[in-house]
Amino acid sequence: MVWSLVVGALRWLTAHPWVPIVPLLVAAAAGGVWAHRRREAARWNRVREQGLRYAMPQIDALHHRQFEEAVRDLMRRDGCPEAIRVGGAGDNEPVPT
């Protein structure tokens, strides 16, 4: 019985060869899109990390707003995604929670 099912399935697939080809093409396209997005994300992470390296003379030359943004970006890079730039008068006061 199993043998007849296998033979019947193979005969049906030989009569309809597009059935296994279409899912394979869809899977290949999805895999290609996934790989492309992963490469792009890795490339942008490398670019962002290169841009987020500061030497002391660079930090000293920053305007106070640029300094706050640089600190925010470094905090986000290092795993604190909720970091924000507060700025303005009294910005050294604790932020109410």
CSV table of N, CA and C in Angstrom, one decimal:
chain,number,residue,atom,x,y,z
A,1,MET,N,0.8,-1.2,0.0
A,1,MET,CA,0.0,0.0,0.0
A,1,MET,C,0.9,1.3,0.0
A,2,VAL,N,1.9,1.3,0.8
A,2,VAL,CA,2.8,2.4,0.9
A,2,VAL,C,3.5,2.6,-0.4
A,3,TRP,N,3.9,1.5,-1.0
A,3,TRP,CA,4.6,1.5,-2.3
A,3,TRP,C,3.7,2.1,-3.4
A,4,SER,N,2.4,1.7,-3.4
A,4,SER,CA,1.5,2.3,-4.4
A,4,SER,C,1.3,3.8,-4.2
A,5,LEU,N,1.3,4.2,-2.9
A,5,LEU,CA,1.2,5.7,-2.7
A,5,LEU,C,2.4,6.4,-3.2
A,6,VAL,N,3.6,5.9,-2.9
A,6,VAL,CA,4.8,6.5,-3.4
A,6,VAL,C,4.8,6.6,-4.9
A,7,VAL,N,4.5,5.5,-5.5
A,7,VAL,CA,4.5,5.4,-7.0
A,7,VAL,C,3.5,6.4,-7.6
A,8,GLY,N,2.3,6.4,-7.0
A,8,GLY,CA,1.3,7.4,-7.4
A,8,GLY,C,1.7,8.8,-7.2
A,9,ALA,N,2.3,9.1,-6.1
A,9,ALA,CA,2.8,10.5,-5.9
A,9,ALA,C,3.9,10.9,-6.9
A,10,LEU,N,4.8,10.0,-7.2
A,10,LEU,CA,5.9,10.2,-8.2
A,10,LEU,C,5.3,10.4,-9.6
A,11,ARG,N,4.3,9.6,-9.9
A,11,ARG,CA,3.7,9.8,-11.2
A,11,ARG,C,3.0,11.2,-11.3
A,12,TRP,N,2.3,11.6,-10.2
A,12,TRP,CA,1.6,12.8,-10.2
A,12,TRP,C,2.6,14.0,-10.3
A,13,LEU,N,3.8,13.9,-9.6
A,13,LEU,CA,4.8,14.9,-9.7
A,13,LEU,C,5.4,15.0,-11.0
A,14,THR,N,5.6,13.9,-11.7
A,14,THR,CA,6.2,13.9,-13.1
A,14,THR,C,5.2,14.5,-14.0
A,15,ALA,N,3.9,14.4,-13.8
A,15,ALA,CA,2.9,15.0,-14.6
A,15,ALA,C,2.7,16.5,-14.3
A,16,HIS,N,3.1,16.9,-13.1
A,16,HIS,CA,3.0,18.3,-12.6
A,16,HIS,C,4.3,18.8,-12.1
A,17,PRO,N,5.3,18.9,-12.9
A,17,PRO,CA,6.7,19.3,-12.3
A,17,PRO,C,6.8,20.7,-11.7
A,18,TRP,N,5.8,21.5,-12.0
A,18,TRP,CA,5.9,22.9,-11.5
A,18,TRP,C,5.6,22.9,-10.0
A,19,VAL,N,4.9,21.9,-9.5
A,19,VAL,CA,4.5,21.9,-8.1
A,19,VAL,C,5.7,21.9,-7.1
A,20,PRO,N,6.7,21.1,-7.2
A,20,PRO,CA,7.8,21.3,-6.3
A,20,PRO,C,8.7,22.4,-6.7
A,21,ILE,N,8.7,22.9,-8.0
A,21,ILE,CA,9.6,23.9,-8.4
A,21,ILE,C,9.2,25.3,-7.8
A,22,VAL,N,7.9,25.6,-7.8
A,22,VAL,CA,7.4,26.9,-7.3
A,22,VAL,C,7.7,27.1,-5.9
A,23,PRO,N,7.5,26.2,-5.0
A,23,PRO,CA,7.9,26.4,-3.6
A,23,PRO,C,9.4,26.5,-3.4
A,24,LEU,N,10.2,25.8,-4.2
A,24,LEU,CA,11.6,25.9,-4.1
A,24,LEU,C,12.1,27.3,-4.6
A,25,LEU,N,11.4,27.8,-5.7
A,25,LEU,CA,11.8,29.2,-6.1
A,25,LEU,C,11.4,30.2,-5.1
A,26,VAL,N,10.2,30.1,-4.5
A,26,VAL,CA,9.8,31.0,-3.5
A,26,VAL,C,10.7,31.0,-2.3
A,27,ALA,N,11.1,29.8,-1.8
A,27,ALA,CA,12.0,29.7,-0.7
A,27,ALA,C,13.4,30.3,-1.1
A,28,ALA,N,13.9,30.0,-2.3
A,28,ALA,CA,15.2,30.6,-2.7
A,28,ALA,C,15.1,32.1,-2.7
A,29,ALA,N,14.0,32.7,-3.2
A,29,ALA,CA,13.8,34.1,-3.2
A,29,ALA,C,13.8,34.7,-1.8
A,30,ALA,N,13.0,34.1,-0.9
A,30,ALA,CA,12.9,34.5,0.4
A,30,ALA,C,14.3,34.4,1.1
A,31,GLY,N,15.0,33.4,0.9
A,31,GLY,CA,16.4,33.2,1.4
A,31,GLY,C,17.3,34.3,0.9
A,32,GLY,N,17.2,34.6,-0.4
A,32,GLY,CA,18.0,35.7,-0.9
A,32,GLY,C,17.7,37.0,-0.3
A,33,VAL,N,16.4,37.3,-0.1
A,33,VAL,CA,16.0,38.6,0.5
A,33,VAL,C,16.6,38.7,1.9
A,34,TRP,N,16.4,37.6,2.6
A,34,TRP,CA,16.8,37.5,4.0
A,34,TRP,C,18.4,37.7,4.1
A,35,ALA,N,19.1,37.1,3.3
A,35,ALA,CA,20.6,37.2,3.3
A,35,ALA,C,21.0,38.6,2.9
A,36,HIS,N,20.3,39.2,1.9
A,36,HIS,CA,20.6,40.6,1.5
A,36,HIS,C,20.4,41.5,2.7
A,37,ARG,N,19.2,41.4,3.3
A,37,ARG,CA,18.9,42.3,4.5
A,37,ARG,C,19.9,42.1,5.6
A,38,ARG,N,20.3,40.9,5.8
A,38,ARG,CA,21.3,40.6,6.9
A,38,ARG,C,22.7,41.3,6.6
A,39,ARG,N,23.1,41.2,5.3
A,39,ARG,CA,24.4,41.8,4.9
A,39,ARG,C,24.3,43.3,5.0
A,40,GLU,N,23.1,43.9,4.6
A,40,GLU,CA,23.0,45.3,4.7
A,40,GLU,C,23.0,45.8,6.1
A,41,ALA,N,22.3,45.1,7.0
A,41,ALA,CA,22.2,45.5,8.4
A,41,ALA,C,23.6,45.4,9.0
A,42,ALA,N,24.4,44.4,8.7
A,42,ALA,CA,25.8,44.2,9.2
A,42,ALA,C,26.6,45.4,8.7
A,43,ARG,N,26.5,45.7,7.4
A,43,ARG,CA,27.2,46.8,6.8
A,43,ARG,C,26.9,48.1,7.5
A,44,TRP,N,25.6,48.4,7.7
A,44,TRP,CA,25.2,49.7,8.3
A,44,TRP,C,25.7,49.7,9.8
A,45,ASN,N,25.7,48.6,10.5
A,45,ASN,CA,26.2,48.5,11.8
A,45,ASN,C,27.7,48.9,11.9
A,46,ARG,N,28.5,48.3,10.9
A,46,ARG,CA,29.9,48.6,10.8
A,46,ARG,C,30.1,50.1,10.6
A,47,VAL,N,29.3,50.7,9.6
A,47,VAL,CA,29.4,52.1,9.3
A,47,VAL,C,29.1,52.9,10.6
A,48,ARG,N,28.0,52.6,11.2
A,48,ARG,CA,27.6,53.4,12.4
A,48,ARG,C,28.6,53.3,13.5
A,49,GLU,N,29.2,52.1,13.7
A,49,GLU,CA,30.2,51.9,14.8
A,49,GLU,C,31.5,52.7,14.5
A,50,GLN,N,31.8,52.8,13.2
A,50,GLN,CA,33.0,53.5,12.8
A,50,GLN,C,32.8,55.0,13.1
A,51,GLY,N,31.5,55.5,12.9
A,51,GLY,CA,31.2,56.9,13.1
A,51,GLY,C,31.0,57.2,14.6
A,52,LEU,N,30.9,56.2,15.4
A,52,LEU,CA,30.7,56.4,16.8
A,52,LEU,C,32.0,56.1,17.6
A,53,ARG,N,33.1,56.6,17.1
A,53,ARG,CA,34.4,56.5,17.8
A,53,ARG,C,34.9,57.9,17.9
A,54,TYR,N,35.2,58.3,19.1
A,54,TYR,CA,35.6,59.7,19.3
A,54,TYR,C,36.9,59.7,20.1
A,55,ALA,N,37.8,60.6,19.6
A,55,ALA,CA,39.0,60.9,20.3
A,55,ALA,C,38.8,62.1,21.2
A,56,MET,N,39.6,62.3,22.2
A,56,MET,CA,39.4,63.4,23.1
A,56,MET,C,39.4,64.8,22.4
A,57,PRO,N,40.2,65.0,21.4
A,57,PRO,CA,40.1,66.3,20.7
A,57,PRO,C,38.8,66.5,19.9
A,58,GLN,N,38.2,65.4,19.4
A,58,GLN,CA,36.9,65.5,18.8
A,58,GLN,C,35.9,65.8,19.8
A,59,ILE,N,35.9,65.2,20.9
A,59,ILE,CA,34.9,65.4,22.0
A,59,ILE,C,35.0,66.9,22.4
A,60,ASP,N,36.2,67.3,22.6
A,60,ASP,CA,36.4,68.7,23.1
A,60,ASP,C,35.9,69.7,22.1
A,61,ALA,N,35.9,69.4,20.8
A,61,ALA,CA,35.5,70.3,19.8
A,61,ALA,C,34.0,70.4,19.5
A,62,LEU,N,33.3,69.4,20.2
A,62,LEU,CA,31.8,69.3,19.9
A,62,LEU,C,31.1,70.5,20.6
A,63,HIS,N,30.1,71.0,20.0
A,63,HIS,CA,29.1,71.9,20.6
A,63,HIS,C,28.4,71.1,21.7
A,64,HIS,N,27.8,71.8,22.7
A,64,HIS,CA,27.2,71.1,23.8
A,64,HIS,C,26.0,70.2,23.3
A,65,ARG,N,25.3,70.6,22.3
A,65,ARG,CA,24.2,69.8,21.7
A,65,ARG,C,24.8,68.6,21.0
A,66,GLN,N,25.8,68.8,20.3
A,66,GLN,CA,26.5,67.7,19.6
A,66,GLN,C,27.0,66.7,20.6
A,67,PHE,N,27.6,67.2,21.7
A,67,PHE,CA,28.1,66.3,22.7
A,67,PHE,C,27.0,65.4,23.3
A,68,GLU,N,25.9,66.1,23.6
A,68,GLU,CA,24.7,65.3,24.2
A,68,GLU,C,24.2,64.2,23.2
A,69,GLU,N,24.2,64.6,21.9
A,69,GLU,CA,23.8,63.6,20.9
A,69,GLU,C,24.8,62.5,20.8
A,70,ALA,N,26.1,62.8,20.8
A,70,ALA,CA,27.1,61.8,20.7
A,70,ALA,C,27.0,60.8,21.9
A,71,VAL,N,26.8,61.4,23.1
A,71,VAL,CA,26.6,60.5,24.3
A,71,VAL,C,25.4,59.6,24.1
A,72,ARG,N,24.3,60.2,23.7
A,72,ARG,CA,23.1,59.4,23.4
A,72,ARG,C,23.3,58.3,22.4
A,73,ASP,N,24.0,58.6,21.3
A,73,ASP,CA,24.3,57.6,20.3
A,73,ASP,C,25.2,56.5,20.8
A,74,LEU,N,26.2,56.9,21.6
A,74,LEU,CA,27.1,55.9,22.2
A,74,LEU,C,26.3,55.0,23.2
A,75,MET,N,25.4,55.6,23.9
A,75,MET,CA,24.6,54.7,24.8
A,75,MET,C,23.7,53.8,24.1
A,76,ARG,N,23.1,54.3,23.0
A,76,ARG,CA,22.3,53.4,22.2
A,76,ARG,C,23.1,52.3,21.6
A,77,ARG,N,24.3,52.6,21.1
A,77,ARG,CA,25.2,51.6,20.5
A,77,ARG,C,25.5,50.5,21.5
A,78,ASP,N,25.7,50.9,22.8
A,78,ASP,CA,26.2,50.0,23.8
A,78,ASP,C,25.0,49.3,24.5
A,79,GLY,N,23.8,49.4,24.0
A,79,GLY,CA,22.7,48.6,24.6
A,79,GLY,C,21.7,49.3,25.4
A,80,CYS,N,21.6,50.7,25.3
A,80,CYS,CA,20.6,51.4,26.0
A,80,CYS,C,19.7,52.1,25.0
A,81,PRO,N,18.8,51.4,24.3
A,81,PRO,CA,18.0,51.9,23.2
A,81,PRO,C,17.1,53.1,23.7
A,82,GLU,N,16.8,53.2,25.0
A,82,GLU,CA,15.8,54.2,25.4
A,82,GLU,C,16.5,55.5,25.7
A,83,ALA,N,17.8,55.6,25.5
A,83,ALA,CA,18.5,56.9,25.8
A,83,ALA,C,18.0,58.0,24.9
A,84,ILE,N,17.8,59.2,25.5
A,84,ILE,CA,17.3,60.3,24.7
A,84,ILE,C,18.2,61.5,25.1
A,85,ARG,N,18.2,62.5,24.2
A,85,ARG,CA,18.9,63.8,24.5
A,85,ARG,C,17.8,64.7,25.1
A,86,VAL,N,18.1,65.1,26.4
A,86,VAL,CA,17.1,66.0,27.1
A,86,VAL,C,17.4,67.4,26.7
A,87,GLY,N,18.6,67.9,27.0
A,87,GLY,CA,19.0,69.3,26.7
A,87,GLY,C,18.1,70.3,27.3
A,88,GLY,N,18.4,71.6,27.1
A,88,GLY,CA,17.6,72.7,27.6
A,88,GLY,C,18.0,73.0,29.1
A,89,ALA,N,17.3,74.0,29.6
A,89,ALA,CA,17.7,74.5,31.0
A,89,ALA,C,17.3,73.4,32.0
A,90,GLY,N,18.2,73.3,33.0
A,90,GLY,CA,18.0,72.3,34.0
A,90,GLY,C,18.2,70.9,33.6
A,91,ASP,N,18.9,70.7,32.5
A,91,ASP,CA,19.1,69.3,32.0
A,91,ASP,C,19.9,68.4,32.9
A,92,ASN,N,20.6,69.0,34.0
A,92,ASN,CA,21.3,68.2,34.9
A,92,ASN,C,20.5,67.8,36.1
A,93,GLU,N,19.2,68.1,36.0
A,93,GLU,CA,18.2,67.6,37.0
A,93,GLU,C,17.8,66.2,36.6
A,94,PRO,N,17.5,65.3,37.6
A,94,PRO,CA,17.0,64.0,37.3
A,94,PRO,C,15.7,64.0,36.5
A,95,VAL,N,15.6,63.1,35.6
A,95,VAL,CA,14.4,63.0,34.8
A,95,VAL,C,13.4,62.3,35.6
A,96,PRO,N,12.1,62.8,35.8
A,96,PRO,CA,11.1,62.2,36.6
A,96,PRO,C,10.7,60.8,35.9
A,97,THR,N,10.5,59.8,36.7
A,97,THR,CA,10.1,58.5,36.2
A,97,THR,C,8.7,58.2,36.5
